[in-house]
Amino acid sequence: MTSELSRQAFVRGALGVAASVVLASCASPPASGPAPAAEPTPAPPHWGDLGNLVVLPSDPDYAGVKTVFNTRFAGSTPVAVVTARSVDDVRRAIGFAATNGVGVTARSGGHSYVGASTANGTMVLDLRGLPGEIAYDAGTGLVTVSAAADVASVQRALSPHGRSIPTGSCPSVGLAGLALGGGLGADARRDGLTCDALASATVVLPSGQVVTASADQHADLFWALRGGGANWGVVTSCTFATFPATDRDVVTLAFDEEATADVLLGWHAWLTAADRAVWGMVNVTVGPGSGRCSVVLATPPGDGPSLADAVTSAMGVRATSHSVRTLDHPAFVDYFGGGPDAVRPRAFVAGSDVVQGMTRSAADALVAATSAWPHELTPATMVVESLSGAIQDVAPDATAFPWRRHAASVQWYVETPTPQLVDAANGWLSVAHAAVGAHSAGGYVNYLEPSTPAARYFGANLPRLGELRRRYDPGRLMFSSFDW
């Protein structure tokens, strides 16, 4: 552990130096001449025009309807919550917002890491009241879902047909939000990202126009919807291509924390060359008592034992324990969904880095970042997912998701039930980003962090996204976490 502690001391020392640099604020001198005339105060919106669709801060239901998954944002203050029950309701609400100069934020699953779907001062357009039918077409293999349909509901609906779509693990995440940011998950090496399966989307634009975006219609908007975030209008439904659902082996290998860098290097080199039917991630958790490092693989049924031996050999590190289980597809989805507790709202701080190449230096930097978390506090986790396989079949500029020639996505995650832990977690994120900065190309927009420039999430695709944002929403009606 000596080397781990030395890395931790180094990174914390670097943070202390950075924190000692204070930037002085600069203010422009006051303009000379008479003061400009005061602008007339606009009349407040007449919310009664939206009838029973709207809940206001004065209503007893307000606290409940504005809540989202991350309870850190329970104190948010949107000016209203509008529950849409049809596409026409969405059009009506957007028209009302445009007339009254109120910003709009859409909510499907409500899992934004920065609470964007309950942003202060906005009108929340809650899409969970839209018709919830999940329509699978056996002739085309396409499934059409409401924007607010969650991962678990869609997977359950497709299971009797023996079909699936690429999704993440959290069962209550909304499909629209997942796809708009990209969509990493346990099918990504074989079947691509969630946004790669998107065939079309129905969108209510800020102008009130309802359009279908696909490769053949509004192709530029379709490009932006696949990984460009929720900045273009309100998506009310999505149609996805499906793939055959199969049984999978799930392999779990545990290693001593000191072996983390070797595990990362060996795992990445082995997985990059492995068959695309194999997926894997590395989890490193540090906290009270000790840390742990584990590798999780999903393999074709029956291949788990031999592939566990193969990846262990590639790492050159002995596993302290391992397990293999065979699961049918519904059980596989449930396993990675984390069980009933996974849908429980909780307070957390999280962020991400995208590693350009998994070199020895990069692996050491990742270890240094995790070691910097104060071990006496609550557990903190680093999750590393490969960006290899089918993800790389698509050119980096063919969709808005830019990280298709990179090694891995890294998520930093801490549950923060107290303000002190929020402060510690935010400090750790700064340390982690600094530790891996030389190896990081940016971040994953579905793991959004506050006050972070859009360039960090969209890389070389940002200029095109900015132009589309200005074209589709020139009045900036749609709330955005970015200053485009």
CSV table of C-alpha atoms in Angstrom, one decimal:
chain,number,residue,atom,x,y,z
A,1,MET,CA,0.0,0.0,0.0
A,2,THR,CA,3.0,2.4,0.3
A,3,SER,CA,2.8,3.3,-3.4
A,4,GLU,CA,-0.9,3.9,-3.2
A,5,LEU,CA,-0.5,6.2,-0.2
A,6,SER,CA,2.3,8.1,-2.0
A,7,ARG,CA,0.1,8.7,-5.0
A,8,GLN,CA,-2.7,9.9,-2.7
A,9,ALA,CA,-0.4,12.3,-0.9
A,10,PHE,CA,0.9,13.6,-4.2
A,11,VAL,CA,-2.6,14.3,-5.7
A,12,ARG,CA,-3.9,15.9,-2.5
A,13,GLY,CA,-0.8,18.1,-2.4
A,14,ALA,CA,-1.5,19.1,-6.0
A,15,LEU,CA,-5.0,20.0,-5.1
A,16,GLY,CA,-3.8,22.2,-2.3
A,17,VAL,CA,-1.6,24.1,-4.6
A,18,ALA,CA,-4.4,24.6,-7.1
A,19,ALA,CA,-6.8,25.7,-4.4
A,20,SER,CA,-4.3,28.4,-3.3
A,21,VAL,CA,-4.6,30.2,-6.6
A,22,VAL,CA,-7.4,32.9,-6.4
A,23,LEU,CA,-8.8,34.5,-9.5
A,24,ALA,CA,-9.7,38.1,-9.0
A,25,SER,CA,-13.1,39.1,-10.4
A,26,CYS,CA,-13.1,41.9,-13.0
A,27,ALA,CA,-15.9,44.4,-13.4
A,28,SER,CA,-16.4,46.8,-16.3
A,29,PRO,CA,-16.4,50.5,-15.3
A,30,PRO,CA,-19.8,52.1,-15.2
A,31,ALA,CA,-20.9,53.8,-18.5
A,32,SER,CA,-21.1,57.5,-18.5
A,33,GLY,CA,-24.2,59.5,-19.3
A,34,PRO,CA,-27.8,59.2,-18.1
A,35,ALA,CA,-29.1,55.9,-16.8
A,36,PRO,CA,-31.2,54.0,-19.3
A,37,ALA,CA,-34.9,53.9,-18.9
A,38,ALA,CA,-36.2,51.0,-16.8
A,39,GLU,CA,-37.7,48.2,-18.8
A,40,PRO,CA,-41.4,47.6,-18.2
A,41,THR,CA,-42.1,44.7,-15.9
A,42,PRO,CA,-43.8,41.9,-17.9
A,43,ALA,CA,-47.1,40.6,-16.6
A,44,PRO,CA,-46.9,37.3,-14.8
A,45,PRO,CA,-48.0,34.2,-16.8
A,46,HIS,CA,-51.7,33.4,-16.6
A,47,TRP,CA,-51.1,29.8,-15.6
A,48,GLY,CA,-54.8,29.1,-15.6
A,49,ASP,CA,-54.6,28.9,-19.4
A,50,LEU,CA,-53.0,25.5,-18.9
A,51,GLY,CA,-55.9,24.3,-16.8
A,52,ASN,CA,-55.4,21.1,-14.8
A,53,LEU,CA,-52.1,20.3,-16.5
A,54,VAL,CA,-50.2,22.7,-14.2
A,55,VAL,CA,-49.0,22.5,-10.6
A,56,LEU,CA,-47.6,25.8,-9.1
A,57,PRO,CA,-45.4,26.4,-6.0
A,58,SER,CA,-48.6,27.4,-4.1
A,59,ASP,CA,-50.2,24.0,-4.7
A,60,PRO,CA,-49.9,21.2,-2.1
A,61,ASP,CA,-48.7,18.7,-4.7
A,62,TYR,CA,-45.8,20.9,-5.8
A,63,ALA,CA,-43.1,19.4,-3.6
A,64,GLY,CA,-44.0,15.9,-4.8
A,65,VAL,CA,-44.3,16.5,-8.5
A,66,LYS,CA,-41.0,18.4,-8.9
A,67,THR,CA,-38.9,15.7,-7.3
A,68,VAL,CA,-36.2,13.8,-9.3
A,69,PHE,CA,-34.0,10.8,-8.6
A,70,ASN,CA,-31.1,12.7,-7.1
A,71,THR,CA,-32.5,14.0,-3.9
A,72,ARG,CA,-29.7,16.7,-3.7
A,73,PHE,CA,-32.1,18.7,-5.9
A,74,ALA,CA,-35.2,18.3,-3.6
A,75,GLY,CA,-35.0,22.1,-2.9
A,76,SER,CA,-35.2,23.1,-6.6
A,77,THR,CA,-37.7,25.8,-7.5
A,78,PRO,CA,-39.2,25.5,-11.0
A,79,VAL,CA,-41.9,28.0,-11.6
A,80,ALA,CA,-44.4,25.3,-12.5
A,81,VAL,CA,-44.7,21.6,-13.4
A,82,VAL,CA,-46.8,20.8,-16.4
A,83,THR,CA,-47.9,17.2,-16.9
A,84,ALA,CA,-48.5,16.4,-20.6
A,85,ARG,CA,-50.9,13.6,-21.4
A,86,SER,CA,-50.6,14.0,-25.2
A,87,VAL,CA,-48.4,15.5,-27.9
A,88,ASP,CA,-51.0,18.3,-28.2
A,89,ASP,CA,-50.5,19.1,-24.5
A,90,VAL,CA,-46.7,19.4,-25.2
A,91,ARG,CA,-47.4,21.8,-28.1
A,92,ARG,CA,-49.8,23.8,-25.9
A,93,ALA,CA,-47.3,24.0,-23.0
A,94,ILE,CA,-44.4,25.0,-25.3
A,95,GLY,CA,-46.5,27.7,-27.0
A,96,PHE,CA,-47.5,29.0,-23.5
A,97,ALA,CA,-43.9,29.1,-22.4
A,98,ALA,CA,-42.8,30.9,-25.6
A,99,THR,CA,-45.5,33.5,-25.3
A,100,ASN,CA,-44.7,34.2,-21.6
A,101,GLY,CA,-40.9,34.0,-21.8
A,102,VAL,CA,-40.6,31.0,-19.5
A,103,GLY,CA,-37.8,28.5,-20.1
A,104,VAL,CA,-38.7,24.8,-20.6
A,105,THR,CA,-37.0,21.7,-19.2
A,106,ALA,CA,-38.4,18.3,-20.1
A,107,ARG,CA,-38.5,15.4,-17.7
A,108,SER,CA,-38.7,11.7,-18.7
A,109,GLY,CA,-37.0,9.6,-16.1
A,110,GLY,CA,-35.7,12.5,-14.0
A,111,HIS,CA,-32.2,11.1,-13.6
A,112,SER,CA,-30.1,14.1,-14.7
A,113,TYR,CA,-27.0,14.2,-12.6
A,114,VAL,CA,-27.3,17.9,-12.2
A,115,GLY,CA,-31.0,18.1,-11.6
A,116,ALA,CA,-31.6,19.6,-15.1
A,117,SER,CA,-35.1,18.2,-15.3
A,118,THR,CA,-36.2,20.3,-12.3
A,119,ALA,CA,-34.1,23.4,-12.9
A,120,ASN,CA,-34.8,26.5,-10.9
A,121,GLY,CA,-36.9,29.1,-12.7
A,122,THR,CA,-38.1,26.8,-15.5
A,123,MET,CA,-41.3,25.2,-16.4
A,124,VAL,CA,-40.9,21.5,-16.0
A,125,LEU,CA,-42.6,19.6,-18.8
A,126,ASP,CA,-43.3,16.2,-17.2
A,127,LEU,CA,-43.7,13.5,-20.0
A,128,ARG,CA,-44.6,10.7,-17.6
A,129,GLY,CA,-48.2,11.3,-18.3
A,130,LEU,CA,-47.9,10.5,-22.0
A,131,PRO,CA,-49.5,7.2,-23.2
A,132,GLY,CA,-47.3,4.4,-22.0
A,133,GLU,CA,-47.9,1.8,-24.7
A,134,ILE,CA,-44.7,0.0,-25.8
A,135,ALA,CA,-45.5,-1.1,-29.4
A,136,TYR,CA,-43.3,-3.8,-30.9
A,137,ASP,CA,-43.6,-4.6,-34.6
A,138,ALA,CA,-42.5,-8.2,-35.3
A,139,GLY,CA,-42.3,-7.5,-39.0
A,140,THR,CA,-39.7,-4.8,-38.8
A,141,GLY,CA,-38.2,-5.6,-35.4
A,142,LEU,CA,-38.8,-2.0,-34.3
A,143,VAL,CA,-40.2,-0.9,-31.0
A,144,THR,CA,-41.8,2.5,-30.4
A,145,VAL,CA,-41.9,3.8,-26.8
A,146,SER,CA,-43.0,7.0,-25.0
A,147,ALA,CA,-40.1,9.3,-24.2
A,148,ALA,CA,-40.7,8.6,-20.5
A,149,ALA,CA,-40.7,4.8,-20.8
A,150,ASP,CA,-38.1,3.5,-18.4
A,151,VAL,CA,-35.5,0.8,-19.1
A,152,ALA,CA,-37.2,-1.9,-17.0
A,153,SER,CA,-40.6,-1.4,-18.6
A,154,VAL,CA,-39.2,-1.6,-22.2
A,155,GLN,CA,-37.1,-4.7,-21.4
A,156,ARG,CA,-40.1,-6.4,-19.8
A,157,ALA,CA,-42.3,-5.6,-22.8
A,158,LEU,CA,-39.7,-7.0,-25.3
A,159,SER,CA,-38.9,-10.1,-23.3
A,160,PRO,CA,-41.9,-12.2,-24.5
A,161,HIS,CA,-40.8,-11.5,-28.1
A,162,GLY,CA,-37.2,-12.6,-27.4
A,163,ARG,CA,-35.9,-9.1,-28.3
A,164,SER,CA,-34.0,-6.3,-26.6
A,165,ILE,CA,-32.4,-2.9,-27.2
A,166,PRO,CA,-29.1,-1.6,-25.8
A,167,THR,CA,-29.7,0.1,-22.5
A,168,GLY,CA,-27.9,1.1,-19.3
A,169,SER,CA,-28.3,-0.7,-16.0
A,170,CYS,CA,-30.5,1.6,-13.9
A,171,PRO,CA,-34.1,0.3,-14.3
A,172,SER,CA,-35.9,3.6,-13.8
A,173,VAL,CA,-33.9,5.7,-16.3
A,174,GLY,CA,-36.0,7.1,-19.1
A,175,LEU,CA,-35.2,5.8,-22.6
A,176,ALA,CA,-35.3,9.2,-24.2
A,177,GLY,CA,-32.8,10.8,-21.9
A,178,LEU,CA,-30.5,7.7,-22.1
A,179,ALA,CA,-30.5,7.8,-25.9
A,180,LEU,CA,-30.1,11.5,-26.2
A,181,GLY,CA,-26.8,11.3,-24.3
A,182,GLY,CA,-25.5,8.2,-26.0
A,183,GLY,CA,-26.4,5.2,-23.8
A,184,LEU,CA,-23.6,3.0,-22.5
A,185,GLY,CA,-24.4,-0.5,-21.2
A,186,ALA,CA,-23.7,-4.2,-21.2
A,187,ASP,CA,-24.7,-4.7,-24.8
A,188,ALA,CA,-22.5,-1.9,-26.2
A,189,ARG,CA,-19.6,-4.0,-27.5
A,190,ARG,CA,-22.0,-6.2,-29.5
A,191,ASP,CA,-24.9,-4.0,-30.4
A,192,GLY,CA,-23.7,-0.4,-29.9
A,193,LEU,CA,-25.0,2.5,-27.9
A,194,THR,CA,-28.7,3.1,-27.2
A,195,CYS,CA,-28.5,6.1,-29.6
A,196,ASP,CA,-27.1,3.7,-32.3
A,197,ALA,CA,-30.4,1.7,-32.1
A,198,LEU,CA,-32.5,4.9,-32.4
A,199,ALA,CA,-34.4,4.7,-35.8
A,200,SER,CA,-36.5,7.8,-35.4
A,201,ALA,CA,-38.0,10.2,-32.8
A,202,THR,CA,-41.0,12.4,-32.6
A,203,VAL,CA,-40.0,15.9,-31.5
A,204,VAL,CA,-42.0,19.0,-30.6
A,205,LEU,CA,-39.7,21.9,-31.6
A,206,PRO,CA,-39.6,25.2,-29.7
A,207,SER,CA,-41.6,26.7,-32.7
A,208,GLY,CA,-44.4,24.3,-31.8
A,209,GLN,CA,-43.9,22.2,-35.0
A,210,VAL,CA,-44.1,18.5,-34.6
A,211,VAL,CA,-41.6,16.6,-36.7
A,212,THR,CA,-40.2,13.1,-37.1
A,213,ALA,CA,-36.4,13.0,-37.1
A,214,SER,CA,-34.8,10.1,-38.8
A,215,ALA,CA,-32.0,9.3,-41.3
A,216,ASP,CA,-34.4,10.4,-44.1
A,217,GLN,CA,-36.3,13.3,-42.4
A,218,HIS,CA,-34.7,16.2,-40.5
A,219,ALA,CA,-31.4,14.3,-40.7
A,220,ASP,CA,-29.5,17.0,-39.0
A,221,LEU,CA,-31.8,17.0,-36.0
A,222,PHE,CA,-31.6,13.2,-36.0
A,223,TRP,CA,-27.8,13.5,-35.9
A,224,ALA,CA,-28.0,15.8,-32.9
A,225,LEU,CA,-30.5,13.6,-31.0
A,226,ARG,CA,-28.0,10.7,-31.0
A,227,GLY,CA,-25.7,11.8,-28.3
A,228,GLY,CA,-26.1,15.5,-28.3
A,229,GLY,CA,-28.2,15.8,-25.2
A,230,ALA,CA,-31.7,17.4,-24.7
A,231,ASN,CA,-31.2,20.8,-26.3
A,232,TRP,CA,-33.4,20.7,-29.4
A,233,GLY,CA,-37.0,20.5,-28.4
A,234,VAL,CA,-39.1,18.0,-26.5
A,235,VAL,CA,-38.9,14.3,-27.7
A,236,THR,CA,-42.3,12.7,-27.1
A,237,SER,CA,-41.6,9.2,-28.5
A,238,CYS,CA,-38.7,7.1,-29.8
A,239,THR,CA,-38.5,4.1,-32.2
A,240,PHE,CA,-35.6,1.7,-31.8
A,241,ALA,CA,-34.2,-1.2,-33.7
A,242,THR,CA,-34.1,-4.4,-31.5
A,243,PHE,CA,-31.8,-7.4,-31.5
A,244,PRO,CA,-32.3,-11.0,-30.3
A,245,ALA,CA,-32.1,-11.4,-26.6
A,246,THR,CA,-29.9,-14.3,-25.4
A,247,ASP,CA,-28.8,-16.0,-22.2
A,248,ARG,CA,-25.5,-14.7,-20.8
A,249,ASP,CA,-22.9,-15.8,-18.4
A,250,VAL,CA,-21.9,-13.2,-15.8
A,251,VAL,CA,-18.3,-13.5,-14.5
A,252,THR,CA,-17.2,-11.6,-11.4
A,253,LEU,CA,-13.5,-11.6,-10.5
A,254,ALA,CA,-12.2,-9.9,-7.3
A,255,PHE,CA,-8.6,-8.6,-6.9
A,256,ASP,CA,-6.5,-6.9,-4.2
A,257,GLU,CA,-6.7,-3.1,-4.4
A,258,GLU,CA,-2.9,-3.0,-5.0
A,259,ALA,CA,-3.3,-4.8,-8.3
A,260,THR,CA,-5.7,-2.2,-9.8
A,261,ALA,CA,-3.3,-0.8,-12.3
A,262,ASP,CA,-2.4,-4.2,-13.6
A,263,VAL,CA,-6.0,-5.2,-13.7
A,264,LEU,CA,-7.0,-2.2,-15.8
A,265,LEU,CA,-4.2,-2.7,-18.3
A,266,GLY,CA,-4.7,-6.4,-18.7
A,267,TRP,CA,-8.5,-6.2,-18.8
A,268,HIS,CA,-8.5,-3.5,-21.5
A,269,ALA,CA,-5.9,-5.2,-23.7
A,270,TRP,CA,-7.7,-8.5,-23.5
A,271,LEU,CA,-11.2,-7.2,-24.0
A,272,THR,CA,-10.3,-5.0,-26.9
A,273,ALA,CA,-9.2,-8.1,-28.8
A,274,ALA,CA,-12.1,-10.3,-27.5
A,275,ASP,CA,-15.2,-11.4,-29.4
A,276,ARG,CA,-17.8,-8.6,-29.4
A,277,ALA,CA,-20.2,-10.9,-27.7
A,278,VAL,CA,-18.1,-10.3,-24.5
A,279,TRP,CA,-18.6,-7.1,-22.5
A,280,GLY,CA,-16.8,-6.0,-19.3
A,281,MET,CA,-16.2,-3.3,-16.8
A,282,VAL,CA,-13.8,-2.7,-13.9
A,283,ASN,CA,-15.2,-1.4,-10.5
A,284,VAL,CA,-12.9,0.1,-7.9
A,285,THR,CA,-14.4,1.0,-4.5
A,286,VAL,CA,-12.5,2.8,-1.8
A,287,GLY,CA,-13.7,3.7,1.6
A,288,PRO,CA,-13.8,2.8,5.3
A,289,GLY,CA,-11.6,-0.1,6.1
A,290,SER,CA,-10.2,-1.1,2.7
A,291,GLY,CA,-10.7,-0.9,-1.0
A,292,ARG,CA,-11.6,-3.5,-3.6
A,293,CYS,CA,-11.2,-4.0,-7.3
A,294,SER,CA,-13.4,-6.3,-9.4
A,295,VAL,CA,-13.9,-7.2,-13.0
A,296,VAL,CA,-17.3,-8.1,-14.3
A,297,LEU,CA,-17.7,-9.8,-17.7
A,298,ALA,CA,-20.9,-10.7,-19.7
A,299,THR,CA,-20.2,-13.6,-22.1
A,300,PRO,CA,-22.1,-16.0,-24.3
A,301,PRO,CA,-23.7,-18.8,-22.2
A,302,GLY,CA,-21.2,-21.5,-21.2
A,303,ASP,CA,-18.1,-19.4,-22.1
A,304,GLY,CA,-17.8,-17.8,-18.7
A,305,PRO,CA,-15.3,-20.2,-17.0
A,306,SER,CA,-12.8,-20.3,-19.9
A,307,LEU,CA,-13.0,-16.5,-20.5
A,308,ALA,CA,-12.5,-15.9,-16.8
A,309,ASP,CA,-9.2,-17.9,-17.0
A,310,ALA,CA,-8.2,-16.0,-20.2
A,311,VAL,CA,-8.7,-12.5,-18.8
A,312,THR,CA,-7.0,-13.4,-15.5
A,313,SER,CA,-4.0,-14.8,-17.5
A,314,ALA,CA,-3.9,-11.5,-19.5
A,315,MET,CA,-3.8,-9.5,-16.3
A,316,GLY,CA,-1.0,-11.6,-14.8
A,317,VAL,CA,-2.7,-11.2,-11.4
A,318,ARG,CA,-4.3,-13.8,-9.3
A,319,ALA,CA,-8.0,-13.3,-8.5
A,320,THR,CA,-8.8,-13.5,-4.8
A,321,SER,CA,-12.3,-14.9,-5.7
A,322,HIS,CA,-14.4,-15.5,-8.7
A,323,SER,CA,-17.9,-16.6,-9.6
A,324,VAL,CA,-19.8,-17.5,-12.8
A,325,ARG,CA,-23.5,-17.7,-13.2
A,326,THR,CA,-25.7,-18.2,-16.3
A,327,LEU,CA,-28.8,-15.9,-16.6
A,328,ASP,CA,-31.6,-15.7,-19.1
A,329,HIS,CA,-32.1,-12.2,-20.5
A,330,PRO,CA,-34.8,-11.0,-18.0
A,331,ALA,CA,-32.6,-12.2,-15.1
A,332,PHE,CA,-29.5,-10.6,-16.7
A,333,VAL,CA,-31.3,-7.2,-17.0
A,334,ASP,CA,-32.5,-7.5,-13.3
A,335,TYR,CA,-29.0,-8.5,-12.2
A,336,PHE,CA,-27.3,-5.4,-13.7
A,337,GLY,CA,-30.3,-3.3,-12.6
A,338,GLY,CA,-29.2,-3.8,-9.0
A,339,GLY,CA,-32.5,-5.1,-7.5
A,340,PRO,CA,-35.4,-3.2,-5.9
A,341,ASP,CA,-33.0,-0.8,-4.1
A,342,ALA,CA,-31.8,0.6,-7.5
A,343,VAL,CA,-35.0,2.6,-8.0
A,344,ARG,CA,-34.8,4.3,-4.5
A,345,PRO,CA,-34.0,8.0,-4.9
A,346,ARG,CA,-30.7,9.0,-3.3
A,347,ALA,CA,-28.3,11.9,-3.0
A,348,PHE,CA,-25.1,11.6,-5.0
A,349,VAL,CA,-22.3,13.4,-6.7
A,350,ALA,CA,-20.9,12.0,-9.8
A,351,GLY,CA,-18.8,12.8,-12.9
A,352,SER,CA,-16.8,11.3,-15.7
A,353,ASP,CA,-13.6,11.2,-17.8
A,354,VAL,CA,-13.1,9.6,-21.2
A,355,VAL,CA,-9.7,7.9,-21.3
A,356,GLN,CA,-7.9,8.3,-24.7
A,357,GLY,CA,-5.7,5.2,-24.3
A,358,MET,CA,-5.3,2.7,-21.5
A,359,THR,CA,-1.5,3.0,-21.0
A,360,ARG,CA,0.5,2.3,-17.9
A,361,SER,CA,0.6,6.0,-17.1
A,362,ALA,CA,-3.2,6.3,-17.6
A,363,ALA,CA,-3.8,3.3,-15.3
A,364,ASP,CA,-1.6,4.7,-12.6
A,365,ALA,CA,-3.4,8.0,-12.9
A,366,LEU,CA,-6.8,6.3,-12.4
A,367,VAL,CA,-5.4,4.5,-9.3
A,368,ALA,CA,-4.1,7.9,-8.0
A,369,ALA,CA,-7.5,9.4,-8.5
A,370,THR,CA,-9.3,6.7,-6.5
A,371,SER,CA,-6.7,6.7,-3.8
A,372,ALA,CA,-7.3,10.4,-3.3
A,373,TRP,CA,-10.7,9.8,-1.8
A,374,PRO,CA,-10.6,10.1,2.0
A,375,HIS,CA,-10.9,6.5,3.0
A,376,GLU,CA,-12.4,7.2,6.4
A,377,LEU,CA,-15.5,8.6,4.8
A,378,THR,CA,-18.3,6.7,2.9
A,379,PRO,CA,-17.4,4.5,0.0
A,380,ALA,CA,-16.6,6.1,-3.4
A,381,THR,CA,-16.5,4.2,-6.7
A,382,MET,CA,-14.8,4.4,-10.0
A,383,VAL,CA,-16.5,2.4,-12.8
A,384,VAL,CA,-14.5,1.9,-16.0
A,385,GLU,CA,-16.4,0.7,-19.2
A,386,SER,CA,-14.8,-0.2,-22.5
A,387,LEU,CA,-15.5,1.9,-25.6
A,388,SER,CA,-14.5,-0.9,-28.0
A,389,GLY,CA,-16.4,-3.2,-30.3
A,390,ALA,CA,-19.5,-2.0,-32.1
A,391,ILE,CA,-19.2,1.5,-30.6
A,392,GLN,CA,-16.3,2.0,-32.9
A,393,ASP,CA,-18.1,0.9,-36.0
A,394,VAL,CA,-19.6,4.4,-36.2
A,395,ALA,CA,-17.5,7.4,-37.1
A,396,PRO,CA,-17.0,10.0,-34.4
A,397,ASP,CA,-18.8,12.6,-36.5
A,398,ALA,CA,-21.6,10.3,-37.8
A,399,THR,CA,-23.6,11.0,-34.6
A,400,ALA,CA,-23.2,13.7,-31.9
A,401,PHE,CA,-21.6,11.2,-29.6
A,402,PRO,CA,-17.9,11.9,-30.1
A,403,TRP,CA,-16.0,9.2,-28.1
A,404,ARG,CA,-15.8,6.4,-30.6
A,405,ARG,CA,-12.0,6.2,-30.9
A,406,HIS,CA,-11.2,6.2,-27.2
A,407,ALA,CA,-10.4,3.5,-24.7
A,408,ALA,CA,-12.9,3.8,-21.9
A,409,SER,CA,-15.5,5.8,-20.1
A,410,VAL,CA,-14.8,6.4,-16.4
A,411,GLN,CA,-17.5,7.3,-13.9
A,412,TRP,CA,-16.8,8.7,-10.5
A,413,TYR,CA,-19.6,8.2,-8.0
A,414,VAL,CA,-20.2,9.0,-4.3
A,415,GLU,CA,-23.5,8.9,-2.4
A,416,THR,CA,-23.8,12.1,-0.4
A,417,PRO,CA,-26.5,12.2,2.3
A,418,THR,CA,-24.9,15.1,4.1
A,419,PRO,CA,-23.6,18.6,3.0
A,420,GLN,CA,-20.1,17.6,4.3
A,421,LEU,CA,-20.0,14.6,1.9
A,422,VAL,CA,-21.2,16.8,-1.0
A,423,ASP,CA,-18.2,19.1,-0.3
A,424,ALA,CA,-15.8,16.2,-0.1
A,425,ALA,CA,-17.2,14.6,-3.2
A,426,ASN,CA,-16.9,17.8,-5.2
A,427,GLY,CA,-13.3,18.1,-4.0
A,428,TRP,CA,-12.6,14.6,-5.0
A,429,LEU,CA,-14.0,15.1,-8.5
A,430,SER,CA,-11.6,18.0,-8.9
A,431,VAL,CA,-8.7,15.9,-7.8
A,432,ALA,CA,-9.7,13.0,-10.1
A,433,HIS,CA,-10.0,15.2,-13.1
A,434,ALA,CA,-6.6,16.7,-12.3
A,435,ALA,CA,-5.0,13.3,-11.8
A,436,VAL,CA,-6.2,11.9,-15.1
A,437,GLY,CA,-6.2,15.2,-17.0
A,438,ALA,CA,-3.3,14.3,-19.3
A,439,HIS,CA,-5.1,11.1,-20.4
A,440,SER,CA,-8.7,12.4,-20.6
A,441,ALA,CA,-10.4,13.6,-23.7
A,442,GLY,CA,-13.5,14.9,-22.0
A,443,GLY,CA,-16.6,13.5,-20.3
A,444,TYR,CA,-19.8,11.6,-21.0
A,445,VAL,CA,-22.8,13.9,-21.2
A,446,ASN,CA,-25.1,11.4,-19.4
A,447,TYR,CA,-22.8,11.9,-16.4
A,448,LEU,CA,-23.1,15.6,-16.5
A,449,GLU,CA,-21.3,17.9,-14.0
A,450,PRO,CA,-22.4,21.5,-13.1
A,451,SER,CA,-20.7,24.5,-14.6
A,452,THR,CA,-18.8,22.5,-17.2
A,453,PRO,CA,-18.3,23.7,-20.7
A,454,ALA,CA,-20.0,21.8,-23.5
A,455,ALA,CA,-16.7,21.2,-25.3
A,456,ARG,CA,-15.8,18.7,-22.6
A,457,TYR,CA,-18.7,16.5,-23.6
A,458,PHE,CA,-18.9,17.0,-27.3
A,459,GLY,CA,-15.4,17.5,-28.5
A,460,ALA,CA,-15.0,18.1,-32.2
A,461,ASN,CA,-18.8,17.8,-32.7
A,462,LEU,CA,-19.5,21.0,-30.6
A,463,PRO,CA,-19.4,23.5,-33.5
A,464,ARG,CA,-22.1,21.6,-35.5
A,465,LEU,CA,-24.2,21.1,-32.3
A,466,GLY,CA,-24.0,24.9,-31.5
A,467,GLU,CA,-25.1,25.8,-35.0
A,468,LEU,CA,-28.1,23.4,-34.8
A,469,ARG,CA,-29.0,24.7,-31.3
A,470,ARG,CA,-29.1,28.2,-32.7
A,471,ARG,CA,-31.2,27.1,-35.7
A,472,TYR,CA,-33.8,25.0,-33.9
A,473,ASP,CA,-34.1,27.1,-30.7
A,474,PRO,CA,-33.0,30.7,-31.6
A,475,GLY,CA,-34.9,32.1,-28.7
A,476,ARG,CA,-33.3,29.7,-26.2
A,477,LEU,CA,-36.6,28.4,-25.0
A,478,MET,CA,-35.3,25.0,-24.0
A,479,PHE,CA,-33.2,25.0,-20.8
A,480,SER,CA,-29.7,23.9,-21.3
A,481,SER,CA,-26.9,23.2,-18.9
A,482,PHE,CA,-24.5,24.8,-21.4
A,483,ASP,CA,-23.8,28.3,-22.5
A,484,TRP,CA,-23.9,27.6,-26.2
